[in-house]
Coordinates of C-alpha atoms in Angstrom, one line a residue:
X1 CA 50.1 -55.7 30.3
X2 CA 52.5 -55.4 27.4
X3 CA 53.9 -58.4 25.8
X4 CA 57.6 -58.8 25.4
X5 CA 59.9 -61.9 24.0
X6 CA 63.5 -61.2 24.4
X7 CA 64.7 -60.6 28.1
X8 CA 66.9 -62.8 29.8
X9 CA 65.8 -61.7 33.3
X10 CA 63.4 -60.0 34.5
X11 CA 62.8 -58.1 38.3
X12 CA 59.1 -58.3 39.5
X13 CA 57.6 -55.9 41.5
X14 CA 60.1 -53.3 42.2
X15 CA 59.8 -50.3 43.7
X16 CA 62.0 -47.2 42.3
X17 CA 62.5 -44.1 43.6
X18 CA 60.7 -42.5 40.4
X19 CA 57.3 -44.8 40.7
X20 CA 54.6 -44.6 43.4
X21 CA 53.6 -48.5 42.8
X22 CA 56.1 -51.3 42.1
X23 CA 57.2 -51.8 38.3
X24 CA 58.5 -55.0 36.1
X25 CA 62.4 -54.4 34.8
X26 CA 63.4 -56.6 31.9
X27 CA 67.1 -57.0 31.2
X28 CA 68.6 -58.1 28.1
X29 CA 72.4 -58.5 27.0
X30 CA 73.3 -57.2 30.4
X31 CA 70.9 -53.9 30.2
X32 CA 67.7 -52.3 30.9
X33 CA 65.4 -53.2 28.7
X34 CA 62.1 -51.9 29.6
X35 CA 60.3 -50.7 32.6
X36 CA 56.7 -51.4 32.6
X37 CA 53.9 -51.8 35.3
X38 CA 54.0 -55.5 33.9
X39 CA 55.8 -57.6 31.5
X40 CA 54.4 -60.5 29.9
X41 CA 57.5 -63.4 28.8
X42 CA 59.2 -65.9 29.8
X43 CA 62.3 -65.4 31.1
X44 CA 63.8 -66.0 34.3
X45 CA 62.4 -64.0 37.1
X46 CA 63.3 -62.7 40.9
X47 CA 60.8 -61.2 42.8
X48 CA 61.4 -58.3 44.2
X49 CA 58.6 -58.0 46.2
X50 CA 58.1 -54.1 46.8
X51 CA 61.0 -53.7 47.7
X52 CA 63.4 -50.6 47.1
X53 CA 65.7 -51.0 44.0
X54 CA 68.6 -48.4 43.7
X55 CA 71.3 -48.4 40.9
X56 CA 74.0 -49.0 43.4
X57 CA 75.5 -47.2 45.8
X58 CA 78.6 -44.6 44.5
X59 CA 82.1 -44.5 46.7
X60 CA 83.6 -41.2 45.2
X61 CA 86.7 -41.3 47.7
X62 CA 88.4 -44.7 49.5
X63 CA 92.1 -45.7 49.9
X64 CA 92.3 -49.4 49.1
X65 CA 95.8 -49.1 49.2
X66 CA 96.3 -48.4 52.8
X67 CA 93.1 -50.3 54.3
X68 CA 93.1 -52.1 57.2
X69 CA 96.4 -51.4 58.8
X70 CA 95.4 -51.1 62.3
X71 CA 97.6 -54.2 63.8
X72 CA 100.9 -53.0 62.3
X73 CA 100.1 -49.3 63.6
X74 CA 101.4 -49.9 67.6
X75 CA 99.1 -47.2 68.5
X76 CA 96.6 -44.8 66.9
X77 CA 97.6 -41.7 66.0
X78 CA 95.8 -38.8 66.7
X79 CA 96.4 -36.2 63.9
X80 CA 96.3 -35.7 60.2
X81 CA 100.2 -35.3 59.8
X82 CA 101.0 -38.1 62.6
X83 CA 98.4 -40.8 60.3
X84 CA 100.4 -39.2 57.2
X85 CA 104.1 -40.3 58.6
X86 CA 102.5 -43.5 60.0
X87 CA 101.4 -44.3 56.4
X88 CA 104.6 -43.4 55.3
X89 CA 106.8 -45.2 57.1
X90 CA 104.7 -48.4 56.5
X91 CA 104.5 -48.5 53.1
X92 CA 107.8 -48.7 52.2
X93 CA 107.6 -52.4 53.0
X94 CA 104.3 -52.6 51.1
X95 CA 104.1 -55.2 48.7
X96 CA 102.2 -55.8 45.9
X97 CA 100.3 -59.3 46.8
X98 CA 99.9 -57.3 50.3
X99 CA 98.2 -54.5 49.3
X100 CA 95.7 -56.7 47.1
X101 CA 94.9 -58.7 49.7
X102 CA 93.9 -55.7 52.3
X103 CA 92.1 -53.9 49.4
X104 CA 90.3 -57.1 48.3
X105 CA 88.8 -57.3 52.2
X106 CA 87.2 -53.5 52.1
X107 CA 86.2 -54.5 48.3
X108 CA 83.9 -57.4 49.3
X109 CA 82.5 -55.7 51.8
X110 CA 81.6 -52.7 49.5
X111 CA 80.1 -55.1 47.3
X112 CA 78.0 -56.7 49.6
X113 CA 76.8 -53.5 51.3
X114 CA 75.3 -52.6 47.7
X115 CA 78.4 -50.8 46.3
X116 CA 78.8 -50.3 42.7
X117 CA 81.1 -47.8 41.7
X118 CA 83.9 -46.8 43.3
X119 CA 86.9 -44.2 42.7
X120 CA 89.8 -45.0 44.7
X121 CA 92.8 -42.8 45.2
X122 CA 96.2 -44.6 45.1
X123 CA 99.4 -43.2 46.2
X124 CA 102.2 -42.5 43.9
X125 CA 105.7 -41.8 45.5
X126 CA 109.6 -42.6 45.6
X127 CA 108.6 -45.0 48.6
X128 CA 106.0 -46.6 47.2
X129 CA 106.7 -46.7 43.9
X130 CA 104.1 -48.4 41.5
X131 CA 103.2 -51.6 43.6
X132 CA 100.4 -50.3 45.0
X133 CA 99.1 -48.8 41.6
X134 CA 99.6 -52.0 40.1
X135 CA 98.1 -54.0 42.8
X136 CA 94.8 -52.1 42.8
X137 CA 94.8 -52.4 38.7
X138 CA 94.6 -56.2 39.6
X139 CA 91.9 -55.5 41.9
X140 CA 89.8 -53.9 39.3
X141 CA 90.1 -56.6 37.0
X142 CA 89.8 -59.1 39.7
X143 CA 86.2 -57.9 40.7
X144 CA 85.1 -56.3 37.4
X145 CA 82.1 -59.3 37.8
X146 CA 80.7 -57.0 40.8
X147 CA 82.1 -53.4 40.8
X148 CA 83.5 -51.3 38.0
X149 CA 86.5 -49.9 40.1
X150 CA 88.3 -46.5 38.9
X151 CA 91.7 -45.7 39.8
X152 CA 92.9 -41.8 41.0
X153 CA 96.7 -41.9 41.4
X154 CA 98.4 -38.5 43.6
X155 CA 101.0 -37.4 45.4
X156 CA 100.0 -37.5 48.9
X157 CA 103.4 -36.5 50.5
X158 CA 103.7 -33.6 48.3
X159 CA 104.9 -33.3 44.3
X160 CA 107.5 -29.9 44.2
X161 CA 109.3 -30.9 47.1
X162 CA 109.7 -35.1 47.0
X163 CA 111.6 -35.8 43.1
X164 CA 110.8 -38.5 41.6
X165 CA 107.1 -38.6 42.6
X166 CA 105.9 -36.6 39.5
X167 CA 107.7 -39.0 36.6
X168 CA 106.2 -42.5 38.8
X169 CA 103.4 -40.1 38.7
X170 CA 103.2 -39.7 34.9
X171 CA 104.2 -43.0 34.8
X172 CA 100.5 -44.5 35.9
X173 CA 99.0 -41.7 33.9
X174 CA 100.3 -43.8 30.9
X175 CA 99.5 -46.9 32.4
X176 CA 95.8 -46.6 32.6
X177 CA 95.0 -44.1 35.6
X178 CA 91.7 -42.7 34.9
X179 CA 92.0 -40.0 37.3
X180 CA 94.2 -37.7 39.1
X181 CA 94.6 -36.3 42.5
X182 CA 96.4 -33.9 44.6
X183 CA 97.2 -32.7 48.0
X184 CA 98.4 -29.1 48.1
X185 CA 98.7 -28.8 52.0
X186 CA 101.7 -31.5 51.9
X187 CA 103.7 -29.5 49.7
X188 CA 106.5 -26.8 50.0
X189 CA 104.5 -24.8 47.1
X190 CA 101.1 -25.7 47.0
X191 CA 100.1 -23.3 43.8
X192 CA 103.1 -25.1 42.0
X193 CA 101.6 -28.4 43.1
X194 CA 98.2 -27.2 41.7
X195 CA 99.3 -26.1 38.6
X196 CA 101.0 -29.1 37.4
X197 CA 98.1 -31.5 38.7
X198 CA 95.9 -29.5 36.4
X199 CA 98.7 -29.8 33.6
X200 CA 99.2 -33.2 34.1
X201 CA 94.4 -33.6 33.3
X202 CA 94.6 -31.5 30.3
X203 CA 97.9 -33.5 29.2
X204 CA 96.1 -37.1 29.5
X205 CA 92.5 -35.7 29.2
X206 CA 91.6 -37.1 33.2
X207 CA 89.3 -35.2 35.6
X208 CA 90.9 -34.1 39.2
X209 CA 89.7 -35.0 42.7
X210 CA 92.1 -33.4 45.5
X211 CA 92.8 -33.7 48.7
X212 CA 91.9 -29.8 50.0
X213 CA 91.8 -28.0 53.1
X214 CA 91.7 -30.3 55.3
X215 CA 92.0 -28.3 58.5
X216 CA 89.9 -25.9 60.7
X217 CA 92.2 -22.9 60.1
X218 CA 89.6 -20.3 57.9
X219 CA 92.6 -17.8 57.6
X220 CA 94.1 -19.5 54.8
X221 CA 93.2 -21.6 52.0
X222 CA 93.6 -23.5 48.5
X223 CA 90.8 -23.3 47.9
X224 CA 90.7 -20.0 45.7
X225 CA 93.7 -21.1 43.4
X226 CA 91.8 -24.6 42.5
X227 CA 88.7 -22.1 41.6
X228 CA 91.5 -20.6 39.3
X229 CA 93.0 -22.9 38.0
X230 CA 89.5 -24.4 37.4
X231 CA 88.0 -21.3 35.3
X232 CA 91.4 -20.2 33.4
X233 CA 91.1 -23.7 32.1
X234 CA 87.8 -24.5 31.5
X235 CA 87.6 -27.5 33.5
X236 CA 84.1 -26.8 35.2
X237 CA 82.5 -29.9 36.0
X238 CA 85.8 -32.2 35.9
X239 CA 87.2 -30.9 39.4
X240 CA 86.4 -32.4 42.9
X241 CA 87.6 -31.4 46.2
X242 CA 87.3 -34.0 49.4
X243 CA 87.6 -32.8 53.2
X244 CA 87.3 -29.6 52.7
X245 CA 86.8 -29.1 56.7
X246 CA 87.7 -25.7 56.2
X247 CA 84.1 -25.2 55.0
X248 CA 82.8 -26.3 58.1
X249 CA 84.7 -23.5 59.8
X250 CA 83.2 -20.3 58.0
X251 CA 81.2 -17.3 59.3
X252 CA 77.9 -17.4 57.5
X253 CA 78.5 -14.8 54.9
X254 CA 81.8 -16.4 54.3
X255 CA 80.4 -19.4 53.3
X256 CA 77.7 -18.2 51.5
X257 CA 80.5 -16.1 49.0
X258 CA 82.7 -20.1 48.7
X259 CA 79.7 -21.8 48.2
X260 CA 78.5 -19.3 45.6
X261 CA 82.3 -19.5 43.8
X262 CA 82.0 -23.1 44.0
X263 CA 79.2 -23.6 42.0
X264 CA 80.0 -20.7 39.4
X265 CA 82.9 -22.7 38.6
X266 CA 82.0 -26.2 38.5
X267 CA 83.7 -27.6 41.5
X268 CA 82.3 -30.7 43.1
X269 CA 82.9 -31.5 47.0
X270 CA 82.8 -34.7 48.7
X271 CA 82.5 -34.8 52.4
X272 CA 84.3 -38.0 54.2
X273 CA 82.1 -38.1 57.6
X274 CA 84.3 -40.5 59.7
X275 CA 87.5 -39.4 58.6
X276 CA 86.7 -35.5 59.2
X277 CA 85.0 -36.2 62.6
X278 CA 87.9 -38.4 64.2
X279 CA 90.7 -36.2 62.9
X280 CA 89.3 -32.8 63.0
X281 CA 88.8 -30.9 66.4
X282 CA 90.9 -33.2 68.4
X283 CA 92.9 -30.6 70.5
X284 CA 90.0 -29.2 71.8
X285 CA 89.1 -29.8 75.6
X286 CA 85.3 -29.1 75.3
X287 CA 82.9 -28.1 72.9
X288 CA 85.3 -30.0 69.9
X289 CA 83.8 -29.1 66.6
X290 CA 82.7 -31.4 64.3
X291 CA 84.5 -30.3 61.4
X292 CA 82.0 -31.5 58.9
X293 CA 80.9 -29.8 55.8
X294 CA 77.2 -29.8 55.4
X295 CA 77.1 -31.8 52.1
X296 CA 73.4 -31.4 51.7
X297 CA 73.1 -27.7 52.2
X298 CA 75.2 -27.0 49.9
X299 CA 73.8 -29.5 47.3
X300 CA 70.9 -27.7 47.6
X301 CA 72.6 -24.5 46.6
X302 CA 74.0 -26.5 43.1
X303 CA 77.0 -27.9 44.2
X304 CA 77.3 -31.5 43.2
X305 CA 78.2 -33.2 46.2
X306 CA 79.1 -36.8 47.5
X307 CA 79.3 -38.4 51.0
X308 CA 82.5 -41.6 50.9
X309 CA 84.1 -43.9 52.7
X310 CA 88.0 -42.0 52.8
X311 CA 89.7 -44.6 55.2
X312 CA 89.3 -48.0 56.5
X313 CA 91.3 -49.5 59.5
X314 CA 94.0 -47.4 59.7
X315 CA 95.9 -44.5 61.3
X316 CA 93.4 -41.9 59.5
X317 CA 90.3 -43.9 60.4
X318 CA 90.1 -46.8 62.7
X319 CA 87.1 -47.9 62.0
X320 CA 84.9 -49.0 58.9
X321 CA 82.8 -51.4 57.3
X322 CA 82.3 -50.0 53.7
X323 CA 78.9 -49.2 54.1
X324 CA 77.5 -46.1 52.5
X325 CA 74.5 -46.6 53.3
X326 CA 75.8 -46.8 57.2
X327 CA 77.7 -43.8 56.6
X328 CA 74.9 -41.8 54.6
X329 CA 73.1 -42.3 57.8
X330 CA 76.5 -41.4 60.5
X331 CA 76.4 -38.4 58.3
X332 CA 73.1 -37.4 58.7
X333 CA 73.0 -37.8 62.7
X334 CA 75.6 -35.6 62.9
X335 CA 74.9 -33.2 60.1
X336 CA 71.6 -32.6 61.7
X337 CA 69.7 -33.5 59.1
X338 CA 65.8 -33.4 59.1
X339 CA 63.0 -35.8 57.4
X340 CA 63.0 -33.4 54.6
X341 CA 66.6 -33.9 54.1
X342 CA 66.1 -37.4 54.2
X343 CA 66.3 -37.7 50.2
X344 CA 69.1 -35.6 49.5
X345 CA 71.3 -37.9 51.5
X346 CA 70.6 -40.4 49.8
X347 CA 71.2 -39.1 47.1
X348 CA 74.6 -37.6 48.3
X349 CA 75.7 -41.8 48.0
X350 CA 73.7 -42.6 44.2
X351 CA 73.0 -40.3 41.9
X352 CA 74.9 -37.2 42.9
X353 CA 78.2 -39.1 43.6
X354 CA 77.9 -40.7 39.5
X355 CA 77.6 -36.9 38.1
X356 CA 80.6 -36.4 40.3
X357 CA 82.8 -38.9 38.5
X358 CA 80.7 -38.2 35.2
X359 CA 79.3 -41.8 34.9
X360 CA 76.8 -41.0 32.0
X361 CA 75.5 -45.1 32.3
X362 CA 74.4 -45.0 36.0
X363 CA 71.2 -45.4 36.6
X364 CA 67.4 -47.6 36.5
X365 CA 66.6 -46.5 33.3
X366 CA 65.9 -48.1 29.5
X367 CA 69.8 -48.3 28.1
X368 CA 71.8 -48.4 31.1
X369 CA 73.6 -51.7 32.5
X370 CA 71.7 -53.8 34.8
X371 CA 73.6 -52.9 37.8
X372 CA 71.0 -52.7 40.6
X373 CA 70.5 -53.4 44.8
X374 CA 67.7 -54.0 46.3
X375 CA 66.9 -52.8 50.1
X376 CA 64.6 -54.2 52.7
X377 CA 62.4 -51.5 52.8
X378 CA 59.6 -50.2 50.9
X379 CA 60.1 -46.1 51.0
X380 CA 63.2 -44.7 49.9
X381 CA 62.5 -41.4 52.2
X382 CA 63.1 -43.5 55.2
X383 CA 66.4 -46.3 53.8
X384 CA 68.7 -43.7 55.3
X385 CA 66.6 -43.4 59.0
X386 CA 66.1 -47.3 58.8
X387 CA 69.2 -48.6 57.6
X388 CA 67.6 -51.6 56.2
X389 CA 69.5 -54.8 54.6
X390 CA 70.6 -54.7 51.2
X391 CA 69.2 -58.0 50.4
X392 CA 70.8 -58.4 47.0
X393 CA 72.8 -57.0 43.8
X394 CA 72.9 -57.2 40.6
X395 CA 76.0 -56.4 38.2
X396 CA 74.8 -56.4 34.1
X397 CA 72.2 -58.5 35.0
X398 CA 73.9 -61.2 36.9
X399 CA 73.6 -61.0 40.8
X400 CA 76.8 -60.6 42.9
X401 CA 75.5 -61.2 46.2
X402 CA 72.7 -62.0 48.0
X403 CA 71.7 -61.7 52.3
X404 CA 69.1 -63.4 53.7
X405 CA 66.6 -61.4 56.2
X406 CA 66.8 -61.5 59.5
X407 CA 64.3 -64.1 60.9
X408 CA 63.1 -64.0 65.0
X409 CA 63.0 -67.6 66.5
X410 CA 60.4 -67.1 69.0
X411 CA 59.8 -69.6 71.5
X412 CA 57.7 -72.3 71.1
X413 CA 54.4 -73.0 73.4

């Protein structure tokens, strides 16, 4: 037992992926403090009980900005480019205090299904001007108690052929984006489109997550000018791609050659599992493909990789409940995953999703913030099989939320 006399808090008798038996975590000034089997001092105490304690859950990819739109949609549209004009169309009339309200609904229940870090992408366009950019700004400060929130800003109709998008564009950059996006396959000249994305990240300094190949068509691709671009600038682990269905679509030795150029060159890849399966394959009258990318086969040939939420009740997903840990699981059902895989999806929503976005203070360790979940379950080989509750979290030390277990009533005799 090791005596300690300075923590403000400290968790009893958790159990972290990197310990076979439950450990004491003292927290100080909002951070880890020490990790020992047990820690003798008074401070104020929650019992963890055995249970599983994570970091936090990591969204790499989510559209606040266009959540929950499914009552002002008339009917659900079934393919990429239809959801894309739907979008369009409605948010012209988006306002400000409208788009915080439907991004603050998805947010809370990111937060209570053990979320912690999130990247959301934010559209930036003639249409839609900044409203959306600076609604989601408020967001971040807004919730900054339970979720540190970054914001992506792109083009998604296109950045050659729409003027005006790339000075608003530039304009955000300014303004406190902390990461840029693009989407190549909406524009008139999608190596022109490229190009000046990766301009714009060396000009501020800002990694790049894009929108990529989000198709089922292997006879073309972007892919090989973003591995360009990539190299002749040196931006190796900086540069993520999302969808990326085209992957999905490969002859074995053609994949093998991508995945192999992907990870020489530092590109990251984040699958989106119910976005990709309800848009993807959809003209097909039998045997539809699935048009997923097998995230954890290619994270296990180097390629940091992330499983996200992408869209919540709207034209390019109508359905959602913020739940990585629901989707983790979606994703593995249909990935066929095995037991052995088990791990590696989890940690396709924690630790491999904060290398992704470069988050060098995520994690359970002595130093980092006290930003922690804890799950109703007592092996973390099995929380993606289980699905069990996320019973509470924890943001610098101060908890954020808290759900009760589930508790039978059984009849009396």
């Amino acid at each position: 037992m090791t005596a300690q006399t300075a923590f403000d808090l400290i968790f009893r008798n958790a159990l972290l992926r990197s310990s076979a038996t439950p450990v004491d975590i003292g927290v100080k000034d909002g951070r880890i403090a020490a990790i020992e089997p047990r820690l003798a001092c008074e401070a104020v105490e929650v019992d963890v009980g055995g249970r599983l304690a994570l970091p936090g859950f990591v969204d790499t990819h989510i559209h606040l900005d266009k959540a929950c739109l499914l009552e002002r949609c008339g009917h659900i549209h079934g393919t990429l480019s239809d959801a894309i004009r739907a979008v369009s169309a409605m948010k012209r009339d988006f306002g400000a205090d409208d788009v915080h309200a439907r991004g603050a609904k998805v947010l809370e229940r990111a937060i209570a299904h053990g979320t912690t870090r999130m990247r959301t992408h934010v559209e930036i366009d003639p249409r839609i001007g900044l409203r959306s950019f600076e609604a989601i700004k408020a967001l971040k400060r807004d919730y900054a108690w339970a979720i540190d929130l970054s914001l992506c800003v792109f083009p998604q109709e296109g950045l050659t052929n729409d003027p005006g998008a790339e000075d608003l564009l530039i304009q955000a950059l300014r303004d406190g984006a902390e990461a840029i996006g693009g989407c190549p396959y909406t524009d008139t000249d999608p190596n022109a489109h490229l190009a000046r994305i990766f301009d714009l990240a060396q000009e501020f300094d800002l990694d790049v997550d894009l929108h990529l190949d989000f198709d089922l068509d292997p006879s073309w691709s972007h892919l090989g000018e973003v591995i360009r671009q990539t190299e002749r600038r040196n931006y190796g682990g900086r540069v993520a791609i999302g969808h990326a269905t085209k992957l999905s679509a490969l002859p074995p030795e053609r994949l093998k050659a991508a995945t192999a150029q992907l990870a020489k060159a530092g590109i990251a890849v984040t699958v989106l599992p119910a976005t990709d399966l309800y848009l993807m394959g959809r003209e097909a009258t039998h045997n539809a493909p699935r048009g997923l990318t097998l995230a954890h086969k290619l994270a296990g040939d180097g390629i940091v990789c992330s499983i996200a939420t992408n869209n919540v009740l709207n034209p390019f997903t109508p359905f959602g409940d913020a739940s990585l840990l629901r989707m983790a699981n979606f994703y593995a059902n249909v990935a066929h995953a095995s037991v052995g895989d088990f791990d590696t999806c989890l940690d396709l929503v924690t630790e491999l999703p904060a290398r992704l976005m470069n988050l060098r203070d995520y994690g359970i360790a002595v130093g980092k913030p006290a930003d922690l979940v804890v799950l109703d379950i007592e092996d973390s080989r099995f929380a993606i099989a289980e699905l069990p509750d996320i019973l509470m979290g924890f943001k610098s030390g101060r908890q954020t939320f808290e759900r009760a277990p589930a508790r039978l009533l059984r009849p009396r005799n």
